[in-house]
Tab-separated table of C-alpha atoms and ligand atoms in Angstrom:
chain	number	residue	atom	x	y	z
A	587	UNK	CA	-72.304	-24.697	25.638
A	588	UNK	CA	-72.046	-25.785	21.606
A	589	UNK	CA	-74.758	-24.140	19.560
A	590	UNK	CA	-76.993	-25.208	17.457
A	591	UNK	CA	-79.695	-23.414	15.063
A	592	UNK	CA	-82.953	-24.603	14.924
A	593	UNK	CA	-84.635	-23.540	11.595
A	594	UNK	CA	-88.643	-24.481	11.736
A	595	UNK	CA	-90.236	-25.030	8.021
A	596	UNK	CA	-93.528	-26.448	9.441
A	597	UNK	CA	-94.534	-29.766	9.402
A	598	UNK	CA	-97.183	-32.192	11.754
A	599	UNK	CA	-94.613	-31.537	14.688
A	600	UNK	CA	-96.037	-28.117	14.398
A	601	UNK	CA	-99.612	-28.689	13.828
A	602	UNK	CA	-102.075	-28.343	15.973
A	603	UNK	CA	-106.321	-29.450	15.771
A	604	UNK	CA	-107.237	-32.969	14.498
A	605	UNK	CA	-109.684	-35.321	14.177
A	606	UNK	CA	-112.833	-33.979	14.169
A	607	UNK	CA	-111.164	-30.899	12.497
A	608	UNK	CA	-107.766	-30.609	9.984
A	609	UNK	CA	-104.506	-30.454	11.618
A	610	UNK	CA	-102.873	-27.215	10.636
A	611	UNK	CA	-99.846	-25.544	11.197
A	612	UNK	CA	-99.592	-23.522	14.564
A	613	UNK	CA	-97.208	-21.706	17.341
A	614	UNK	CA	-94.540	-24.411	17.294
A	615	UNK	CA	-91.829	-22.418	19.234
A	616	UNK	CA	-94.463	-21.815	22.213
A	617	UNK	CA	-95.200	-25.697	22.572
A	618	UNK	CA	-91.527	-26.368	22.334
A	619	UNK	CA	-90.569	-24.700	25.141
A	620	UNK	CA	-93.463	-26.034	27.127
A	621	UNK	CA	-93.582	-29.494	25.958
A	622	UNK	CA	-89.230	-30.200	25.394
A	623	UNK	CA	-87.436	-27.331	27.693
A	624	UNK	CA	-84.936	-30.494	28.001
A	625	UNK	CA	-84.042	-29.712	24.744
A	626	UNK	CA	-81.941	-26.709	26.004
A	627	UNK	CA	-79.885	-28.605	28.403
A	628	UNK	CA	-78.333	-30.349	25.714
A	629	UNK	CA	-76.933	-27.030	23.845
A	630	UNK	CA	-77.841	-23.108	23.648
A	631	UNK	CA	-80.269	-23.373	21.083
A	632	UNK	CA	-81.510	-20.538	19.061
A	633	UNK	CA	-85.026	-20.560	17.302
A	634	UNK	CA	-85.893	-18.847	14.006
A	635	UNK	CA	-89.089	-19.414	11.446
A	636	UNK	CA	-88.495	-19.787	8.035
A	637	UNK	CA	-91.902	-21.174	7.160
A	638	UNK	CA	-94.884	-22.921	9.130
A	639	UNK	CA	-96.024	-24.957	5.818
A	640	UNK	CA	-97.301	-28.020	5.600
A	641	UNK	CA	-94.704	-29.759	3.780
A	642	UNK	CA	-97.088	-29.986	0.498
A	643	UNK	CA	-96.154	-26.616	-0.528
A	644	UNK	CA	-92.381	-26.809	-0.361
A	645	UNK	CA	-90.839	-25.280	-3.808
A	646	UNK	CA	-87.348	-25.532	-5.265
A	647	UNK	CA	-87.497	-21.600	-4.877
A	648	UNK	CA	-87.808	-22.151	-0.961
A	649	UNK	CA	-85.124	-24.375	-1.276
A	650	UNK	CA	-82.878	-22.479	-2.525
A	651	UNK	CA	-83.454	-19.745	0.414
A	652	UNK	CA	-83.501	-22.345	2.742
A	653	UNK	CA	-79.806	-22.960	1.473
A	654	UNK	CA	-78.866	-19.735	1.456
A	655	UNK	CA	-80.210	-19.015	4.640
A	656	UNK	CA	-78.241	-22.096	6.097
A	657	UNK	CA	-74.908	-21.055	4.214
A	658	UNK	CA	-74.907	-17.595	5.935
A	659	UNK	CA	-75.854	-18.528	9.483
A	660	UNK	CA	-73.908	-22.240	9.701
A	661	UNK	CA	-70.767	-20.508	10.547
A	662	UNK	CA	-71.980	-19.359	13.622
A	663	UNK	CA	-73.203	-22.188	14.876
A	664	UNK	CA	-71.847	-26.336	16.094
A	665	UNK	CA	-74.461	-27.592	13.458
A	666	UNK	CA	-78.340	-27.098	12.671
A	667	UNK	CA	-81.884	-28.762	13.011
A	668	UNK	CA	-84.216	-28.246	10.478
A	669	UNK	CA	-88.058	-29.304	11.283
A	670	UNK	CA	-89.721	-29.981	8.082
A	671	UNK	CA	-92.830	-32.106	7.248
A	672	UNK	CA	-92.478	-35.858	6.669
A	673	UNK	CA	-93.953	-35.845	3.472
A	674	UNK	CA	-91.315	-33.690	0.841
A	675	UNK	CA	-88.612	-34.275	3.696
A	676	UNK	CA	-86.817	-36.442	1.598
A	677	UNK	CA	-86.833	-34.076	-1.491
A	678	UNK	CA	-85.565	-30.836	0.572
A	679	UNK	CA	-82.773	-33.358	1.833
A	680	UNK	CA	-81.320	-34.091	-1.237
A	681	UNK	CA	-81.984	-30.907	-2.750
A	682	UNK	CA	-79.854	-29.174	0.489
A	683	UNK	CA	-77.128	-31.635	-0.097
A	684	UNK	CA	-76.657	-30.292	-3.613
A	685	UNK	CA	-76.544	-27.259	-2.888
A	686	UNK	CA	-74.079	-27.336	-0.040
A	687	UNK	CA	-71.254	-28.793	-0.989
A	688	UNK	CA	-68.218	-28.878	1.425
A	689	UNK	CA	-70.860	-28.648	4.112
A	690	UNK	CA	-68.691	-29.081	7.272
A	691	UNK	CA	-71.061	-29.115	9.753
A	692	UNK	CA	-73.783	-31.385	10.326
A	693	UNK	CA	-77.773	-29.989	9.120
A	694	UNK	CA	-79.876	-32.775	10.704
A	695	UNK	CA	-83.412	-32.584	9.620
A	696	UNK	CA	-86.638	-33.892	11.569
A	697	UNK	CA	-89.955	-34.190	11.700
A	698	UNK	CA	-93.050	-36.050	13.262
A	699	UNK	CA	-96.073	-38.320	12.504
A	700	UNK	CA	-97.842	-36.649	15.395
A	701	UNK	CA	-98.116	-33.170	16.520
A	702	UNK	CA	-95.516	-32.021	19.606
A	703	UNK	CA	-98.617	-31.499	21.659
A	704	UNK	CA	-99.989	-34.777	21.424
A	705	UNK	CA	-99.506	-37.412	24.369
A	706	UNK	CA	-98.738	-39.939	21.566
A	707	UNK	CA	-96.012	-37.650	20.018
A	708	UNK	CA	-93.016	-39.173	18.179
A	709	UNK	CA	-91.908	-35.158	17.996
A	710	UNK	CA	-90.073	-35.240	21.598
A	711	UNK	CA	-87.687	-37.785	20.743
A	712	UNK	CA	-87.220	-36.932	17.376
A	713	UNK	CA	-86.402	-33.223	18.778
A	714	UNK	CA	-83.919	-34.505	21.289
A	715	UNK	CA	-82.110	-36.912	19.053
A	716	UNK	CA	-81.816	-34.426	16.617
A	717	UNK	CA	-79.950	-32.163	18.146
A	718	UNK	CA	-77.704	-34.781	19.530
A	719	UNK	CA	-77.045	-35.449	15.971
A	720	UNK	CA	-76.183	-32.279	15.017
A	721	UNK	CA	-73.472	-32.095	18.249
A	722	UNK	CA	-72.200	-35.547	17.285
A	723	UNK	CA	-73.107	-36.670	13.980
A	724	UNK	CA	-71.187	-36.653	10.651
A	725	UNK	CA	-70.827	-33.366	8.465
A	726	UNK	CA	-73.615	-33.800	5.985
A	727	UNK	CA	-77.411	-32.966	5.527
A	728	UNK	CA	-78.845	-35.955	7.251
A	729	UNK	CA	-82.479	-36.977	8.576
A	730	UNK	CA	-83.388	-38.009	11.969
A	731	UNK	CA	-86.541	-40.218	12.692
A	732	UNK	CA	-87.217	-42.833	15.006
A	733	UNK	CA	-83.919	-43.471	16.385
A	734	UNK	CA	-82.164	-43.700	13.084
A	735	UNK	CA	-80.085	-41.368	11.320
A	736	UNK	CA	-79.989	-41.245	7.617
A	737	UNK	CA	-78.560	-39.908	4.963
A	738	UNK	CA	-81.139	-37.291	3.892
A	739	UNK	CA	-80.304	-37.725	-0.367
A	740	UNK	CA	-80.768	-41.630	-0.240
A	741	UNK	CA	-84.108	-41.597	2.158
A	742	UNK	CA	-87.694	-42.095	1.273
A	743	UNK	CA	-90.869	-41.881	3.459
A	744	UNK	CA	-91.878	-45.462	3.110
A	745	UNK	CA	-94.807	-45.558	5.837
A	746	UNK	CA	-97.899	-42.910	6.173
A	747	UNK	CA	-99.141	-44.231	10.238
A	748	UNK	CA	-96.432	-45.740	11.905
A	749	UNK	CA	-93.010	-43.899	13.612
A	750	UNK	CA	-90.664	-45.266	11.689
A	751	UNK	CA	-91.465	-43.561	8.567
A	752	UNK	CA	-88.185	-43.359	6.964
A	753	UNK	CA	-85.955	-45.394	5.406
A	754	UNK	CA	-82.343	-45.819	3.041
A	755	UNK	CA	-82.729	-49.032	1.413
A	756	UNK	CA	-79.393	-48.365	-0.679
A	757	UNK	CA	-77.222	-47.201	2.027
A	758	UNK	CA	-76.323	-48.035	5.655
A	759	UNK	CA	-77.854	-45.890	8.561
A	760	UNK	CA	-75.561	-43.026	9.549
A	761	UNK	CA	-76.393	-43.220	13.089
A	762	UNK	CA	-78.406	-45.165	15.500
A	763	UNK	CA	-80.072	-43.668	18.756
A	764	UNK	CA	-80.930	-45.848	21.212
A	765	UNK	CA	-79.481	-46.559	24.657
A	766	UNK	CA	-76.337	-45.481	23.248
A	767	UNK	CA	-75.848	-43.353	20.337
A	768	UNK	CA	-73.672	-44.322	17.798
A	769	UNK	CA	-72.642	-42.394	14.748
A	770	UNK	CA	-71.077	-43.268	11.333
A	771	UNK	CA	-68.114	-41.061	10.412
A	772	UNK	CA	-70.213	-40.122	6.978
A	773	UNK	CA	-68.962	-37.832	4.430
A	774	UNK	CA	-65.693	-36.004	4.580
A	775	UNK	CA	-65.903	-33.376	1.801
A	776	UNK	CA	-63.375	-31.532	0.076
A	777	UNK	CA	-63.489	-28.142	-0.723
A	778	UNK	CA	-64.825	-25.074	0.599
A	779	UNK	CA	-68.332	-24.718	1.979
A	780	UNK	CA	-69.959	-23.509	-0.926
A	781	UNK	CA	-73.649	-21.933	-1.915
A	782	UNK	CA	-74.759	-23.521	-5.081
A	783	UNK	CA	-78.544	-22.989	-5.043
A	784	UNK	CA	-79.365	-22.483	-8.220
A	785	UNK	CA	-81.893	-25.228	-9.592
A	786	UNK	CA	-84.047	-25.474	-12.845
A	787	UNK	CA	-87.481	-26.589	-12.110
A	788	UNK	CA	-88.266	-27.084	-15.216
A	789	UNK	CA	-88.023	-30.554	-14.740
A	790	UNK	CA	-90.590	-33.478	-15.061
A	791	UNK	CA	-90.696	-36.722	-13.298
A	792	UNK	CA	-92.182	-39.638	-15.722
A	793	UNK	CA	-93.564	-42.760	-14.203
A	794	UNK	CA	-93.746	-45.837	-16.487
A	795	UNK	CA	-96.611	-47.913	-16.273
A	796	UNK	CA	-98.730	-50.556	-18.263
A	797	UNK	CA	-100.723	-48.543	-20.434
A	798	UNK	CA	-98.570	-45.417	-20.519
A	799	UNK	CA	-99.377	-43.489	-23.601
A	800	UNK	CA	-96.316	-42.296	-24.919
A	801	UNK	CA	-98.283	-39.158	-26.640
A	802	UNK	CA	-98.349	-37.234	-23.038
A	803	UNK	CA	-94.871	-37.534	-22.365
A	804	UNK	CA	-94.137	-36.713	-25.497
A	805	UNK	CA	-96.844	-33.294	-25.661
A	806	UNK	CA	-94.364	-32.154	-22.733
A	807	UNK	CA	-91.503	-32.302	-23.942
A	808	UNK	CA	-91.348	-28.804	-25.496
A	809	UNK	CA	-92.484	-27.749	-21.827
A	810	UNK	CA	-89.605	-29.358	-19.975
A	811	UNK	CA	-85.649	-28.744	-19.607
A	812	UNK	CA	-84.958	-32.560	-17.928
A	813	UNK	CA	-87.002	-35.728	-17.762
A	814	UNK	CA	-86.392	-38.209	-14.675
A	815	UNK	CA	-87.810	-41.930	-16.305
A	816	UNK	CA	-88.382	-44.120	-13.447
A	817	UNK	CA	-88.409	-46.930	-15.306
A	818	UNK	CA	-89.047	-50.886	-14.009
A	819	UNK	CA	-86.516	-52.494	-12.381
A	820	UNK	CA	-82.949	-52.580	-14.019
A	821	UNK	CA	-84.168	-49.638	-16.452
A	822	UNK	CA	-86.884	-51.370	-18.289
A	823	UNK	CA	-89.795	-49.776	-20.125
A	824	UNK	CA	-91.681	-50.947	-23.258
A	825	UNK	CA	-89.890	-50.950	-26.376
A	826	UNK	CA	-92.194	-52.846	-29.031
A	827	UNK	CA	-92.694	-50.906	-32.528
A	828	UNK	CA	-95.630	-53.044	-32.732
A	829	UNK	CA	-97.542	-52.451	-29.691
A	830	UNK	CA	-98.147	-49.121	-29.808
A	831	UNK	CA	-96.271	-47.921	-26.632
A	832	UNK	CA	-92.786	-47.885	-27.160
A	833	UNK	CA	-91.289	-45.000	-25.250
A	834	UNK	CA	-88.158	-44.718	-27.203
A	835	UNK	CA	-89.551	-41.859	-29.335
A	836	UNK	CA	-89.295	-40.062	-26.278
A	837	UNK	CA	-85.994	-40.753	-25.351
A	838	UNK	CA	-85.294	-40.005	-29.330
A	839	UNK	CA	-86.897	-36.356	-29.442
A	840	UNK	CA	-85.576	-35.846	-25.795
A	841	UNK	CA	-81.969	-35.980	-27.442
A	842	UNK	CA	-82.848	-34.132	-30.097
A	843	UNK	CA	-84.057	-31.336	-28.072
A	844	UNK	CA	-80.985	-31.653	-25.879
A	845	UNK	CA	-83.533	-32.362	-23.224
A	846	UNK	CA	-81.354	-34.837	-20.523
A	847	UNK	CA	-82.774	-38.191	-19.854
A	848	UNK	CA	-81.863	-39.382	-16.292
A	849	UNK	CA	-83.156	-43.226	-15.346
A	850	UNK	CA	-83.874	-44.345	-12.133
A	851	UNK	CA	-85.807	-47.480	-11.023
A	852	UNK	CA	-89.076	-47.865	-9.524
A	853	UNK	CA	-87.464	-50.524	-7.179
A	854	UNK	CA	-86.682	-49.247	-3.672
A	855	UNK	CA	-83.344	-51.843	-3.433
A	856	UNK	CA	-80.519	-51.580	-5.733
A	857	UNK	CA	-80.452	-49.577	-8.763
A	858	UNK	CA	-80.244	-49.307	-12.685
A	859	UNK	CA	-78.278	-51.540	-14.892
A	860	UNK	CA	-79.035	-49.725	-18.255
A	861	UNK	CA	-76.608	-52.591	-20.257
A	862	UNK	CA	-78.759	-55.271	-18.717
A	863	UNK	CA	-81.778	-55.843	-21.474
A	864	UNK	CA	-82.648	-54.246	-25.140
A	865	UNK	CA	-84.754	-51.685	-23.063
A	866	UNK	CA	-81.662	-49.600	-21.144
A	867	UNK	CA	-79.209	-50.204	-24.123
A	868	UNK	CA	-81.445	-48.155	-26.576
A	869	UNK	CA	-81.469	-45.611	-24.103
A	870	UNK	CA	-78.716	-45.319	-23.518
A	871	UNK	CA	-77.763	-45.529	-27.504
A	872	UNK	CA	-79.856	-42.510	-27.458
A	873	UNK	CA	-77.705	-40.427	-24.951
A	874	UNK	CA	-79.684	-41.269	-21.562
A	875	UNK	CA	-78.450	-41.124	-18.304
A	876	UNK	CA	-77.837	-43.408	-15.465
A	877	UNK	CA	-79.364	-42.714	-12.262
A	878	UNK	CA	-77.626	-45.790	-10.599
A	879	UNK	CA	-79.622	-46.092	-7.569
A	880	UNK	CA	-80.292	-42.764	-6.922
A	881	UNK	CA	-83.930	-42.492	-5.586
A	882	UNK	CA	-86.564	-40.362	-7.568
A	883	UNK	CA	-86.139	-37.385	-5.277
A	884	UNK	CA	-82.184	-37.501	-5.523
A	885	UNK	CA	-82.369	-37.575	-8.833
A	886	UNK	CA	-84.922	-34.621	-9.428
A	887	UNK	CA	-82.903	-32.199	-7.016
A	888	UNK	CA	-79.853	-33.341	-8.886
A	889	UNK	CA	-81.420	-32.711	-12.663
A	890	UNK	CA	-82.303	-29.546	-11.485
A	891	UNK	CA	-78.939	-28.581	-10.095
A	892	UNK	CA	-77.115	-29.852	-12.641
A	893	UNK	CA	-79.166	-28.240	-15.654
A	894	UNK	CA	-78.420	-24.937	-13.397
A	895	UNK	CA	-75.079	-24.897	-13.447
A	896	UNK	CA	-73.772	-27.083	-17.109
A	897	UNK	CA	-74.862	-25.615	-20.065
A	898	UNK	CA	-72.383	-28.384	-21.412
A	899	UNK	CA	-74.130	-31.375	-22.458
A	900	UNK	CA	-70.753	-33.431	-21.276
A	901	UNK	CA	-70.502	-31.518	-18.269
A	902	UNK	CA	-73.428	-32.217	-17.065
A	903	UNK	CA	-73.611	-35.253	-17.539
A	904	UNK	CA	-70.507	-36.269	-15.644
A	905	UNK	CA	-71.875	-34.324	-12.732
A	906	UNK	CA	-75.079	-36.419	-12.596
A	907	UNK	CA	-73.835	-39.850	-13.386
A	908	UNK	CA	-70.925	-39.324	-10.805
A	909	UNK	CA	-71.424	-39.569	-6.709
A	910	UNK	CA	-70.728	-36.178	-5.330
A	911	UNK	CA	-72.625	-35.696	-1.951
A	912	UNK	CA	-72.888	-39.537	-1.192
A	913	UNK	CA	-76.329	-40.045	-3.581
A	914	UNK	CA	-75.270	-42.953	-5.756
A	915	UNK	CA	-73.619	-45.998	-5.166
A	916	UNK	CA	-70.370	-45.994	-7.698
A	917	UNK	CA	-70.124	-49.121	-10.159
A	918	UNK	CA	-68.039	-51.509	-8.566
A	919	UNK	CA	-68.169	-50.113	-5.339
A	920	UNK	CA	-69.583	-52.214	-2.260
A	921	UNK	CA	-72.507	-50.541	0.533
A	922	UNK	CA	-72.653	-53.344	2.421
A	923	UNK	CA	-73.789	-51.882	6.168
A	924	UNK	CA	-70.493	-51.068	7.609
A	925	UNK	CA	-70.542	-51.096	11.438
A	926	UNK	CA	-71.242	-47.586	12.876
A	927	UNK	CA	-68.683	-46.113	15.526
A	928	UNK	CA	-69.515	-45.345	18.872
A	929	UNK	CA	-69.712	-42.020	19.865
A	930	UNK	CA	-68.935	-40.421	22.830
A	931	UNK	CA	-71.584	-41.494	25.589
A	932	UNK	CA	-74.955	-39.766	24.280
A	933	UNK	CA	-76.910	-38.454	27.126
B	1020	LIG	N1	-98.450	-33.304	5.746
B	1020	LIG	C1	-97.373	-33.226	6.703
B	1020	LIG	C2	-96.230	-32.481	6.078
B	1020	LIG	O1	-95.482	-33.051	5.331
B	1020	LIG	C3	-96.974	-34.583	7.143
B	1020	LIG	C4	-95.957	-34.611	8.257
B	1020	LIG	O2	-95.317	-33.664	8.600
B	1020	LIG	O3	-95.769	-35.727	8.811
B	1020	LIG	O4	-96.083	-31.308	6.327
């Protein structure tokens, strides 16, 4: 039988209580094996707590453990589940990806909108398919939800009630479960499995909107070691000396701080075009960097990583603006959906 570890970081799928009372995390393991014992037809599973959070409290330092952990016990295993809440599920994706490179099994993360022991439970299926992913699915540090399977550095919860929570507007699914499952061959990465987990926190994630008073971002900047800008659409953000909001002070003392600028777009399709109007070409005349279309959550793990391991300005700035776990869509290069590959008949 292939084996597969299944690491439990908390999560709704966990919870127990509700309505009238606050769902909080419980004895997942016990209601697995009473609600899914199918689960261990499908491969000798074994079960081990790292955390029973709520999702909320997920930390880059729990991150990094959570890579660690993964790095030492992978090698014993066919691949890995990791249960995690829905709601920072696509940030420990992305930051796992990072800091796994050469990853040559698959880690296939999950979660649920409703607890396991619910009637109602998307959990079951989620469980199930899963694991099937991590027996059949591509190499890489993916997320399973609702029949899909995604690659976990370009996802984003985009809905609160309903099953299918997740989504990867920039790039095709890796995988679709549903009568059949069918996989996508997904990354093939050179290089040794690695443990990079090193990140800098020290990060901050700025938001532009109307009204934005560039004196807070600015007041942080002594505080901070990277700034993400999710600027509007193509890179956009206000510029006018005369309106009293430009943000290019920012980007100006950000440079001279050696504090890295990375831009990403508000937008959920496509990505940043920082040539495209007078906006992204001062930027970038002041030294910031392209996010492409990375999402938000990409792009934080990847500041953090890559202020953790390149002092060098240059260094580290070719590690961020170039694809190296799948994150980013390369200039010039074309996502359309490619068709996904059958795999062998799922159960
Ligand atoms: N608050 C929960 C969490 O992220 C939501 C969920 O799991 O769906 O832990």
């Amino acid at each position: 039988m292939p084996r597969i570890l299944l690491l439990h970081t908390g999560g709704t799928l966990g919870m127990a209580g509700g309505r009238p009372s606050a769902l909080r995390p419980a004895a997942f393991f016990k209601t697995l094996k009473s609600r899914c014992p199918e689960l261990f037809q499908l491969a000798d599973i074994e079960l081990e707590l790292f955390s029973n959070l709520d999702s909320s409290e997920m930390q880059p330092e729990l991150w990094s453990r959570l890579a660690a952990h993964l790095h030492r016990r992978l090698p014993e295993f066919d691949g890995a589940v990791v249960t995690h809440g829905t709601d920072t599920l696509a940030h420990t994706a992305s930051a796992l990806s990072f800091m796994l490179p050469g990853l040559p099994k698959p880690v296939v993360m999950t979660g649920a909108q409703r607890p396991l022991g619910e009637i109602r439970s998307d959990a079951r299926l989620n469980l199930i398919d899963a694991v099937l992913s991590a027996l059949q699915g591509p190499p890489e540090v993916s997320i399973c939800f609702d029949s899909h399977l995604y690659r976990g550095n370009r996802t984003r919860k985009v809905k609160v009630a309903e099953y299918d929570a997740f989504d990867s507007p920039n790039f095709p699914r890796l995988g679709t479960l549903g009568v059949e499952a069918t996989f996508a061959p997904g990354l093939r990465q050179k290089g040794p499995f690695r443990l990079r987990e090193r990140l800098e926190s020290r990060v901050f994630l700025l938001k532009v909107y109307p009204g934005l008073d560039p004196a807070l971002p600015l007041a942080l900047l002594p505080h901070v070691r990277g700034l993400v800008v999710e600027a509007y659409g193509a890179g956009n953000f206000p510029i006018a000396p005369d309106l009293g909001r430009s943000l290019l002070p920012l980007f100006r003392q950000a440079r001279e701080r050696d504090v890295p600028v990375l831009v990403v777009t508000q937008a959920h399709h496509n990505g940043v075009d920082l040539s495209l109007y007078e906006a992204g070409a001062a930027a970038l005349a002041e030294g910031a960097l392209s996010g492409g279309d990375m999402t938000p959550a990409a792009a934080l793990a990847k500041l953090m990583h890559g202020l953790a391991y390149y002092p060098d300005r240059v260094a580290r700035a070719r590690y961020i603006e170039t694809a190296s776990v799948g994150e980013m869509t390369e200039p010039g290069t074309n996502v359309q959906p490619s068709p996904v590959k059958k795999s062998k008949r799922a159960r």
